[in-house]
mmCIF file of C-alpha atoms (C1' of nucleotides) in Angstrom:
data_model
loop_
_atom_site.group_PDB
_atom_site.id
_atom_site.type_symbol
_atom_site.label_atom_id
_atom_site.label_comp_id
_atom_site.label_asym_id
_atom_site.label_seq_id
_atom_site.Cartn_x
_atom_site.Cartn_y
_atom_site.Cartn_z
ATOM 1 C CA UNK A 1 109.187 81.314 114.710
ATOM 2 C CA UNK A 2 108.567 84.622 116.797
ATOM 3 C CA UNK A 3 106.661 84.011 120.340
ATOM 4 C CA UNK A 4 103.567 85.716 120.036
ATOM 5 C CA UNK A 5 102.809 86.513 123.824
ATOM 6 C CA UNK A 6 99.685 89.226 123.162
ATOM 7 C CA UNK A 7 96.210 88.948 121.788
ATOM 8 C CA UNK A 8 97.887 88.081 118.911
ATOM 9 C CA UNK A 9 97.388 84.378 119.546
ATOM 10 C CA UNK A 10 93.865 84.061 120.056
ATOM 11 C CA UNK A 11 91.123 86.103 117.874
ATOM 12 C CA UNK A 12 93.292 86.353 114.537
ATOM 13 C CA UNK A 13 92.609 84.195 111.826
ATOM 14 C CA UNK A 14 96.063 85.732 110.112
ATOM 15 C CA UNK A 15 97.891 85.366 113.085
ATOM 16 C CA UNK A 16 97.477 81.800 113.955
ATOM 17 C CA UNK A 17 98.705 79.984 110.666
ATOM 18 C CA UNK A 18 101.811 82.271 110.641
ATOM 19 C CA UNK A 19 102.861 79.650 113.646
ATOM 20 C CA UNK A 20 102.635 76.571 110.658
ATOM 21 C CA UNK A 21 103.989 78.752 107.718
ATOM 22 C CA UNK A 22 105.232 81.941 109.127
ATOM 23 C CA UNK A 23 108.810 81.031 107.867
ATOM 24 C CA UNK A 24 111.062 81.667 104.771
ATOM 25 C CA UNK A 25 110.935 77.198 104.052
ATOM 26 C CA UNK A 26 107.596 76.088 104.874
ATOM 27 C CA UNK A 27 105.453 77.462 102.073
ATOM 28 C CA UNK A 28 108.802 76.296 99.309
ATOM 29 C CA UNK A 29 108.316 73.093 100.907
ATOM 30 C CA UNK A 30 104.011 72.990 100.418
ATOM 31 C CA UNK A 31 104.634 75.010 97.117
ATOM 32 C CA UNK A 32 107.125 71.818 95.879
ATOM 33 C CA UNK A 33 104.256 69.608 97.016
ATOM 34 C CA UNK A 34 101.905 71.060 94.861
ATOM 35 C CA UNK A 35 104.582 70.469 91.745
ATOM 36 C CA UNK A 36 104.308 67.146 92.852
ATOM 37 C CA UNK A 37 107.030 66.249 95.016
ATOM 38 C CA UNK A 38 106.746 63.776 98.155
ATOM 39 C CA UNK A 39 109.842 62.087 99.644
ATOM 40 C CA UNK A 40 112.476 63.823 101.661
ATOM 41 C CA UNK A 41 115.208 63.798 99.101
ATOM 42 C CA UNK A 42 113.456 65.065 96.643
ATOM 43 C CA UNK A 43 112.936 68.242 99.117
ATOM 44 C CA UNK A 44 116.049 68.622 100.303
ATOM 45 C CA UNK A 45 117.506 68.531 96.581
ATOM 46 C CA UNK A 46 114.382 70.851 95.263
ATOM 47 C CA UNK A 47 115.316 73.435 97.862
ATOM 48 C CA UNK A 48 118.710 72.694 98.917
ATOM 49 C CA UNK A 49 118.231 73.592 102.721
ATOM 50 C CA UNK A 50 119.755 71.629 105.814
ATOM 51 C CA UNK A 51 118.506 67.943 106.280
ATOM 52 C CA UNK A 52 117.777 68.594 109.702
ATOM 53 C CA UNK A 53 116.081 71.912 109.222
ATOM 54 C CA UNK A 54 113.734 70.211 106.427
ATOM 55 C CA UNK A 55 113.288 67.345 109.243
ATOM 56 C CA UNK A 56 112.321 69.886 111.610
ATOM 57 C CA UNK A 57 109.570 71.665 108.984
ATOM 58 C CA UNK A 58 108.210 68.512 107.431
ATOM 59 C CA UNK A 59 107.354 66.991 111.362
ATOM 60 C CA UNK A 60 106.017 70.244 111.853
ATOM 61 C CA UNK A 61 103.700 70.557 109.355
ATOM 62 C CA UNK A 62 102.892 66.421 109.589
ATOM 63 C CA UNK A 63 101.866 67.524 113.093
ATOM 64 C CA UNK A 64 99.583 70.306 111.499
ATOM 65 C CA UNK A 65 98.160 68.529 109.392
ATOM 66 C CA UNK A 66 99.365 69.638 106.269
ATOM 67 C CA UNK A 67 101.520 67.195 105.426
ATOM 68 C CA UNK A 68 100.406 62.999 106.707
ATOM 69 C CA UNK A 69 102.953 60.491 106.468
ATOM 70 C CA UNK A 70 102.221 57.589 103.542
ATOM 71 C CA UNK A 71 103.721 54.317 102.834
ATOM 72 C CA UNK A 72 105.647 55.121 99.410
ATOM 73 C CA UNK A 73 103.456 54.346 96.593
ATOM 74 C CA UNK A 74 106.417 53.231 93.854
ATOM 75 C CA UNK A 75 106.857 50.283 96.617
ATOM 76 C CA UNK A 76 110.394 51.473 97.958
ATOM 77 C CA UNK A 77 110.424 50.684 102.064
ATOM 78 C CA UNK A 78 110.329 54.549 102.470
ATOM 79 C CA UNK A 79 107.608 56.753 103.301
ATOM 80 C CA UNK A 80 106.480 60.135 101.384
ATOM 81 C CA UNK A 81 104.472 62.948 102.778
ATOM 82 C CA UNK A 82 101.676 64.071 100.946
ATOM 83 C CA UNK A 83 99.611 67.372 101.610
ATOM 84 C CA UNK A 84 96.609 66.503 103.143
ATOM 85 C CA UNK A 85 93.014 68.343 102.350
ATOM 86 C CA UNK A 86 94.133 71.060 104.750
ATOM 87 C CA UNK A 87 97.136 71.356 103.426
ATOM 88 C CA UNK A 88 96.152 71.253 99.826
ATOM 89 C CA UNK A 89 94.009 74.454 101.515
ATOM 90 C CA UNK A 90 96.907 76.757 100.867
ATOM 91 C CA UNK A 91 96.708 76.470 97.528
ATOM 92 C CA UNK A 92 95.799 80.013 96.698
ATOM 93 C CA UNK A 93 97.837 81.313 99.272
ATOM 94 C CA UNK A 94 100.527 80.592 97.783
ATOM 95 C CA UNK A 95 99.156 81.973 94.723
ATOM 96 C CA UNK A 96 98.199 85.014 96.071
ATOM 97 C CA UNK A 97 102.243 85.112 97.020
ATOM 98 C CA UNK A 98 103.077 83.654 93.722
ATOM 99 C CA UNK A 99 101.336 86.651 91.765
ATOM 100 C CA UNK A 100 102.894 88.868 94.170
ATOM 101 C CA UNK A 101 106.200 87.921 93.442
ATOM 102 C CA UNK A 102 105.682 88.149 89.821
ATOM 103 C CA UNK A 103 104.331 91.266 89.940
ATOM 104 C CA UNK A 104 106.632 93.013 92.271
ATOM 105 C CA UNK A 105 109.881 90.806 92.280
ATOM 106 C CA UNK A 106 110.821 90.745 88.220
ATOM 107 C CA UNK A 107 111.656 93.492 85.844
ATOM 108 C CA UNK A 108 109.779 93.482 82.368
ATOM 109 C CA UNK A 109 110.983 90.519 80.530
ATOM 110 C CA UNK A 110 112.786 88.923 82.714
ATOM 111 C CA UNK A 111 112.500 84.934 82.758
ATOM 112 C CA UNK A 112 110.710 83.794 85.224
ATOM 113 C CA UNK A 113 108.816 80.418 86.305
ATOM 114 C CA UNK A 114 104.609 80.671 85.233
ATOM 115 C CA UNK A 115 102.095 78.779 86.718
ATOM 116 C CA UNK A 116 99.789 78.152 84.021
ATOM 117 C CA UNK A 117 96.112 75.771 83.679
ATOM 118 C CA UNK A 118 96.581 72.209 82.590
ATOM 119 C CA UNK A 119 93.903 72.094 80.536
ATOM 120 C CA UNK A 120 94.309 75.224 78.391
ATOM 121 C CA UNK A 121 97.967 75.865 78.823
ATOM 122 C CA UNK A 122 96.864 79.963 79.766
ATOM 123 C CA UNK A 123 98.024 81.522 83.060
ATOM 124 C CA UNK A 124 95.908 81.205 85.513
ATOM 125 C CA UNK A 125 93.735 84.557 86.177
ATOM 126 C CA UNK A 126 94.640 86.906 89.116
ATOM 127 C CA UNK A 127 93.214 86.598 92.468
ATOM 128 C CA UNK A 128 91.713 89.279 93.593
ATOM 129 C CA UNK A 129 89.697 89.958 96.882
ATOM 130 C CA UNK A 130 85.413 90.035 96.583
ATOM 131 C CA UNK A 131 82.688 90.982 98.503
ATOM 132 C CA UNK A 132 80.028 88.207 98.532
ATOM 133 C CA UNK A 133 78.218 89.994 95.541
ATOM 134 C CA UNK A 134 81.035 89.729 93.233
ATOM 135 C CA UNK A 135 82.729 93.028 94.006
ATOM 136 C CA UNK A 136 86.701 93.389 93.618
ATOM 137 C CA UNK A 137 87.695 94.903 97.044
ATOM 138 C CA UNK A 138 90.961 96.673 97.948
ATOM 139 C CA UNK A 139 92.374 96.969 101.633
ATOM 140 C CA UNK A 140 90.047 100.414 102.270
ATOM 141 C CA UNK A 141 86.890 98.525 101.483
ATOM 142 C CA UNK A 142 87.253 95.581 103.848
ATOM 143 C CA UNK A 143 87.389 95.921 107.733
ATOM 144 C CA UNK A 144 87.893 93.887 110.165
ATOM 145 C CA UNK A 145 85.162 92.703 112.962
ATOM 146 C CA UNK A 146 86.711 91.827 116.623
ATOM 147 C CA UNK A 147 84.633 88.977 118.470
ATOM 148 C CA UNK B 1 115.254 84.951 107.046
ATOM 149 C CA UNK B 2 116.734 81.684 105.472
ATOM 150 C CA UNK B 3 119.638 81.270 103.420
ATOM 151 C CA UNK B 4 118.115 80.136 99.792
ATOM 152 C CA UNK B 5 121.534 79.164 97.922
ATOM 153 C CA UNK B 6 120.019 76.968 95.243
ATOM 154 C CA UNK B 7 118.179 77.973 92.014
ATOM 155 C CA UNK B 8 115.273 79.160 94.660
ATOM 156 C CA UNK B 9 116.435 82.506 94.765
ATOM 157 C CA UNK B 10 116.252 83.340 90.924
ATOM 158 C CA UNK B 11 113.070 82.499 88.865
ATOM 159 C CA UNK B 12 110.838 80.944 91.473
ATOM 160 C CA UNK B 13 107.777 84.196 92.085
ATOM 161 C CA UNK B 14 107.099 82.218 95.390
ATOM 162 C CA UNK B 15 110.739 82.368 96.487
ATOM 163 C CA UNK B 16 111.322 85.639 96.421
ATOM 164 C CA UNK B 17 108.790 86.955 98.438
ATOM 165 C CA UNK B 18 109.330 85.239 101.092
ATOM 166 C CA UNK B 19 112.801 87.075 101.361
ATOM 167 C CA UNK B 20 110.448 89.957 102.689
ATOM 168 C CA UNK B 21 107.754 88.600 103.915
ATOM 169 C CA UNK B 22 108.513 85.171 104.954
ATOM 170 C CA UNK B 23 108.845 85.836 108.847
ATOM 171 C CA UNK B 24 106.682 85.120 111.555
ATOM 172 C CA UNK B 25 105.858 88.731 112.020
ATOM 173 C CA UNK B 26 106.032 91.013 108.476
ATOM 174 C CA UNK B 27 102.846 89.612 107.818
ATOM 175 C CA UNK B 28 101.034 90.727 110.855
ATOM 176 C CA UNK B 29 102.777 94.202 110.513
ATOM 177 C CA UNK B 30 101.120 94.399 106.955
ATOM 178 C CA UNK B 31 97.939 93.421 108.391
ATOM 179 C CA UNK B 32 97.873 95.944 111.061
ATOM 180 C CA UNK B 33 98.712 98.775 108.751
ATOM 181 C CA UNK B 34 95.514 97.591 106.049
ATOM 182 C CA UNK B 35 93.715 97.907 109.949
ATOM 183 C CA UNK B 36 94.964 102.031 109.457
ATOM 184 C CA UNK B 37 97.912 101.220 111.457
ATOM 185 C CA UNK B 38 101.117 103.881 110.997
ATOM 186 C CA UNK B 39 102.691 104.498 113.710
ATOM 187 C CA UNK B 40 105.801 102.739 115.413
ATOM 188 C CA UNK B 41 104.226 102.672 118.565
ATOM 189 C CA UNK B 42 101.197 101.206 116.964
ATOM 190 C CA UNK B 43 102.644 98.141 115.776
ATOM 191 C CA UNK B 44 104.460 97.756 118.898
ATOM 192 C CA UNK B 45 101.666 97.997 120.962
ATOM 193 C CA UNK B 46 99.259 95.911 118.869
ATOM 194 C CA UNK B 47 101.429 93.128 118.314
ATOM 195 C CA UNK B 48 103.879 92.922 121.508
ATOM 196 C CA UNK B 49 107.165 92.462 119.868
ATOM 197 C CA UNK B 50 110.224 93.774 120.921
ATOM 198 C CA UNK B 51 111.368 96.905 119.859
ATOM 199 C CA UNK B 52 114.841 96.237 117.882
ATOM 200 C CA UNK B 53 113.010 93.568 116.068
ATOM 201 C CA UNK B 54 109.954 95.823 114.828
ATOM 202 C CA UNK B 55 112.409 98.963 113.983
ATOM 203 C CA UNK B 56 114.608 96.186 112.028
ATOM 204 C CA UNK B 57 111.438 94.651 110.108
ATOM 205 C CA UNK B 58 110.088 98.174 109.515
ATOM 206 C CA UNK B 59 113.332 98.964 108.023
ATOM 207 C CA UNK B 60 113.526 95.842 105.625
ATOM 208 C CA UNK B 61 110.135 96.593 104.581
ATOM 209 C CA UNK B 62 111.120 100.701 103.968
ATOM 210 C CA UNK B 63 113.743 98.855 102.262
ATOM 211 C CA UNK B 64 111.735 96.697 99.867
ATOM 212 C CA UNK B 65 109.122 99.325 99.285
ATOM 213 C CA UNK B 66 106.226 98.070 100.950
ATOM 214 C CA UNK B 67 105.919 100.797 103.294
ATOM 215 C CA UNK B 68 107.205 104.429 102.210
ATOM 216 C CA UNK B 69 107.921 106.707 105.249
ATOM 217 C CA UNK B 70 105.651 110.159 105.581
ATOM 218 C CA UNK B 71 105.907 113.062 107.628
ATOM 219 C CA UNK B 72 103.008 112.568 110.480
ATOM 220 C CA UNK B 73 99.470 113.378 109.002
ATOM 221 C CA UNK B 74 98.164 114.936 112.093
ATOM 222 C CA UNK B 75 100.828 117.399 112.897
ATOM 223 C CA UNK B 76 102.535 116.063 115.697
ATOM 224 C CA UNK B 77 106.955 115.575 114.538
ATOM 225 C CA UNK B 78 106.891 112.151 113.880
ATOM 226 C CA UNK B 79 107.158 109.775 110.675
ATOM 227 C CA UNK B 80 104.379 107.633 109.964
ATOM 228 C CA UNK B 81 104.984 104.251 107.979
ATOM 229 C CA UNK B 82 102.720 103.938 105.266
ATOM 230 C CA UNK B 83 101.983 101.305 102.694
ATOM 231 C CA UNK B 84 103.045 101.656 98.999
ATOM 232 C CA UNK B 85 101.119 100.306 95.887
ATOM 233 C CA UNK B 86 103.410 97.399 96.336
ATOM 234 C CA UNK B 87 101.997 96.736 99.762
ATOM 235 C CA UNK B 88 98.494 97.313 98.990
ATOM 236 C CA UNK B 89 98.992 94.460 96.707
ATOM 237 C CA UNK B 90 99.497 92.071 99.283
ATOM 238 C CA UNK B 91 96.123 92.196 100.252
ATOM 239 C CA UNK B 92 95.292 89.246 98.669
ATOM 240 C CA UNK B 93 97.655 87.206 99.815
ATOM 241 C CA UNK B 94 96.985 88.295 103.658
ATOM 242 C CA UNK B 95 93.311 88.069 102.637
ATOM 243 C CA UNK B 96 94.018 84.020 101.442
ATOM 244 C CA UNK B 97 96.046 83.134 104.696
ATOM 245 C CA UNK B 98 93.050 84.685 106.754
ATOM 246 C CA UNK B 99 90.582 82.590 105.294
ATOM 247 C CA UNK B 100 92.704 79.333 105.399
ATOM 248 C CA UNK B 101 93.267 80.391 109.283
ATOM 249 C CA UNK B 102 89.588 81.102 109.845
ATOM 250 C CA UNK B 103 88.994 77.498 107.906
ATOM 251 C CA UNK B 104 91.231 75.259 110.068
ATOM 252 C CA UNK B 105 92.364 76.893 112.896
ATOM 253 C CA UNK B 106 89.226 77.525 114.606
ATOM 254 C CA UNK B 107 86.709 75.171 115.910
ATOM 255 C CA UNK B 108 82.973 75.364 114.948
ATOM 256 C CA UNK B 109 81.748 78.563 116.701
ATOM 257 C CA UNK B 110 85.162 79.468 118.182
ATOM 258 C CA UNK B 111 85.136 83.400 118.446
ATOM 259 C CA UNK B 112 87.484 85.134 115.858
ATOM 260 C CA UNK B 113 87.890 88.518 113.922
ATOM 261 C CA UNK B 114 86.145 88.252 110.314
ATOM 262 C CA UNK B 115 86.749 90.558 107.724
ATOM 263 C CA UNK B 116 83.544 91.978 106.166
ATOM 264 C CA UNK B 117 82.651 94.546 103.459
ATOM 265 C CA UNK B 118 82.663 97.536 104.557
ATOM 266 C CA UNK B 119 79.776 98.229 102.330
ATOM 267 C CA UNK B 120 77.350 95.637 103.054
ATOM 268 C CA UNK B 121 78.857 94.621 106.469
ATOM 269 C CA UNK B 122 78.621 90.776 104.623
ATOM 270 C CA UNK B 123 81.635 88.488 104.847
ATOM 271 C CA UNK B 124 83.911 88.520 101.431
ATOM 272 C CA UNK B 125 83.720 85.896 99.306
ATOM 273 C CA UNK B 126 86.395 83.070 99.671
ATOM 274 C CA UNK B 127 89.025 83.618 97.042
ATOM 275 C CA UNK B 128 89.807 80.685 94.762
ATOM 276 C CA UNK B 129 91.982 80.366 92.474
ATOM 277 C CA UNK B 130 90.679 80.729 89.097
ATOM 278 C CA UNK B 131 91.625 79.893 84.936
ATOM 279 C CA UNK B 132 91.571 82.710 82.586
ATOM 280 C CA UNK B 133 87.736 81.650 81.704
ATOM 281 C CA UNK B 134 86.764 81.256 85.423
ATOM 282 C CA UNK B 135 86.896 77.608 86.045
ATOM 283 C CA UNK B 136 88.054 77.038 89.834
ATOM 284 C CA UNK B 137 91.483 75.507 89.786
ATOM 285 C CA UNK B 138 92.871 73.117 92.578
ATOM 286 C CA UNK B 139 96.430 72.268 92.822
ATOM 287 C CA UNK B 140 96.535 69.458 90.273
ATOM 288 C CA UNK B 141 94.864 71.609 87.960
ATOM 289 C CA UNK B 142 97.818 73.904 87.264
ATOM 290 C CA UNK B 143 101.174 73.262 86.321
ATOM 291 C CA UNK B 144 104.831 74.959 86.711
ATOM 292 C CA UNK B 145 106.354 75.880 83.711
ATOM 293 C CA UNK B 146 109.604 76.673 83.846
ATOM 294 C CA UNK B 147 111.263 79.591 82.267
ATOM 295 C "C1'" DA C 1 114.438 123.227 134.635
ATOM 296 C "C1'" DT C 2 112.229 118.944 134.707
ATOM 297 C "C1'" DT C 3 109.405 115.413 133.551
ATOM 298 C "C1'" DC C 4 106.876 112.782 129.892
ATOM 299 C "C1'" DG C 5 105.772 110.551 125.443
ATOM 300 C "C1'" DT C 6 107.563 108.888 121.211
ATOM 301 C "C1'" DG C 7 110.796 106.467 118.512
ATOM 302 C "C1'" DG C 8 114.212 104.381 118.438
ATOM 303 C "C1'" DT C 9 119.524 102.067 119.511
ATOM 304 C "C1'" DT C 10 122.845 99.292 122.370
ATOM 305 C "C1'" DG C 11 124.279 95.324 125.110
ATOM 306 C "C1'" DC C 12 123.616 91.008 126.610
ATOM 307 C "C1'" DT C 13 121.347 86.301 126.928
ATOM 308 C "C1'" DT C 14 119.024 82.726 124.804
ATOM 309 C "C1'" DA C 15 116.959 80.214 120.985
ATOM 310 C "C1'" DT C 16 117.217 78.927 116.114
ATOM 311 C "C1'" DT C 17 119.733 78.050 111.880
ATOM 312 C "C1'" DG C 18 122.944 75.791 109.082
ATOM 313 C "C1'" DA C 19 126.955 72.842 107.720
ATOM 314 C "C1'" DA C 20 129.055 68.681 108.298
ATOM 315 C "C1'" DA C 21 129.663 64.431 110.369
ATOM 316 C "C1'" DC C 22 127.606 60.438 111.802
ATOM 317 C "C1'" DC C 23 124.270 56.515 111.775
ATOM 318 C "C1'" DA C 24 120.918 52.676 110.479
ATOM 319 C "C1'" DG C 25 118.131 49.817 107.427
ATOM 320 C "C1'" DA C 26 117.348 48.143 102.677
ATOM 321 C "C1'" DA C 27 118.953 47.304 98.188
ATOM 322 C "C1'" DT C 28 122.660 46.478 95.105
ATOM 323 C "C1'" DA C 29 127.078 44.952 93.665
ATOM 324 C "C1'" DT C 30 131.365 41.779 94.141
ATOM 325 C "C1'" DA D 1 128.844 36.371 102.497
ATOM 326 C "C1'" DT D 2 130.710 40.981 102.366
ATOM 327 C "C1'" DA D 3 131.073 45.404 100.983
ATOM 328 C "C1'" DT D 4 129.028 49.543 98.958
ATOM 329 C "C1'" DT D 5 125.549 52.617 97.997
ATOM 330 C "C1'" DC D 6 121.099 54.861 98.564
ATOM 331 C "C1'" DT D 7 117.732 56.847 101.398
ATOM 332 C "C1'" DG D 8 116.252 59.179 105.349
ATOM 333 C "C1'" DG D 9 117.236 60.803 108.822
ATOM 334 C "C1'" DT D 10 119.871 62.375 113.970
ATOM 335 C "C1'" DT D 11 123.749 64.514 116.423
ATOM 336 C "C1'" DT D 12 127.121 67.904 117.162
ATOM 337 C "C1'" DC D 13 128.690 72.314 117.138
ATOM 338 C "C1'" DA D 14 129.631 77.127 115.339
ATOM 339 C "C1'" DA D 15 127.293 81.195 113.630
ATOM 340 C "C1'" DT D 16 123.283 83.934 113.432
ATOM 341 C "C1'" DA D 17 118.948 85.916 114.826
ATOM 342 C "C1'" DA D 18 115.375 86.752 118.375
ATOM 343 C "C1'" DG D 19 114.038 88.700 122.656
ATOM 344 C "C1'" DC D 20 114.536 91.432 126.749
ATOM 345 C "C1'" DA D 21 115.897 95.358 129.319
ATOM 346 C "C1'" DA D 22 118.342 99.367 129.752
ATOM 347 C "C1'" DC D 23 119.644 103.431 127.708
ATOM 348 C "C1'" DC D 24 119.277 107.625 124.771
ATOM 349 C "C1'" DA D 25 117.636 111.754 121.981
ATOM 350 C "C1'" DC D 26 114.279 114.874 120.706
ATOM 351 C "C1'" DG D 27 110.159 117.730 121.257
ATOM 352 C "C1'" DA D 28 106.209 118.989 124.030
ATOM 353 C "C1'" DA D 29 104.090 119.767 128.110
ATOM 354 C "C1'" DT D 30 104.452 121.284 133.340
#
DNA sequence: ATTCGTGGTTGCTTATTGAAACCAGAATAT
DNA sequence: ATATTCTGGTTTCAATAAGCAACCACGAAT
């Protein structure tokens, strides 16, 4: 995590939440979440990273408020951490990334992991930025308004 | 940038990303530049990092073709950094992580920068994330299928 | 000829990451 | 009863990356 020591701190919606998820784990670990996934070992398997570096993120993000702590539901002694409303919030962050990646990050063809809806079985439809009217805006039409 | 050994680094759109972006301060350097930001100088001055670690980000991003380097539009000898299609496209996802960090990272009536349309000078619209037919998806409402 | 602004790079110190070993409680096996 | 395994961590320590300050090169201005 960098140390933001300018205005950078304050004012910025973007700025602030980069503090939470501003590193290469944290949004794996929300994004494994969403696929369902709730007890530490399941984590640290999913993503294969350092048990003490996944300790590390996971209190971090309990003491966020993504993440709360849960008495396991299958009745094992353990506990699992489940994303809470906030962190369920991230949701289409991560598929803004996630549509990103799969436009930018594979070559024609190649096999690659789709996030599609439940219900129909289609890929979801790409995000795309809107003015309150319905618009589709690109980074020209949209400016930003200090405080 | 963390060490992905595991299946992460292959079919996962998420995972790869984060490769370039997935630091504390890419983001904010993408952000600045969609604020007309293009000049070394600019970044370092807006954001207050130090200067190894913004040449070395800038670099990675030249690298991964966000930004494309341009001779200096207003004359003067320098290079300007400039965004590519590729890093126009990450709108979006800068766009979602705004509005999550305007959503829970500010108190009620807390002062903050909001992005508007230029247009209408109204806030944008909150992107969701959406089914081919529209329907507004949450996270159990879409599934991983693997490649 | 000298200073200044811009855009970096080079050392050096400190903080963070990552791998592996260790540890503790609960369940399971012997 | 005792030992072993499973789960979920913490501790230790080496390697890596971040951050700071000093330095440097080039062109423009003085």
């Amino acid at each position: 995590m960098p140390k933001r020591t300018t205005h950078e701190e304050s004012s910025c919606p973007v700025a602030r939440p980069l503090d939470v998820v501003g590193d290469g784990w944290t949004l794996l670990i929300v994004r494994d979440a969403f696929d369902g996934l709730r007890r530490f070992g399941q984590f640290q398997k999913s993503l294969g990273l350092a048990k003490n570096i996944l300790s590390a993120r996971l209190a971090n993000l309990v003491a966020n408020g993504v993440f709360e702590l849960a008495p396991a539901a299958d009745g094992s002694p353990y506990q699992e951490y489940v994303l809470t409303e906030k962190g369920r919030a991230l949701f289409p962050v991560i598929t803004a990334l996630r549509q990103w990646g799969d436009r930018w990050f594979f070559t024609e063809g190649e096999p690659r992991a789709r996030l599609v809806d439940r219900e129909s079985g289609e890929p979801i439809a790409p995000m795309r930025v809107r003015a309150a009217d319905g618009r589709v805006l690109g980074p020209e039409d949209a400016t930003v308004l200090l405080p």
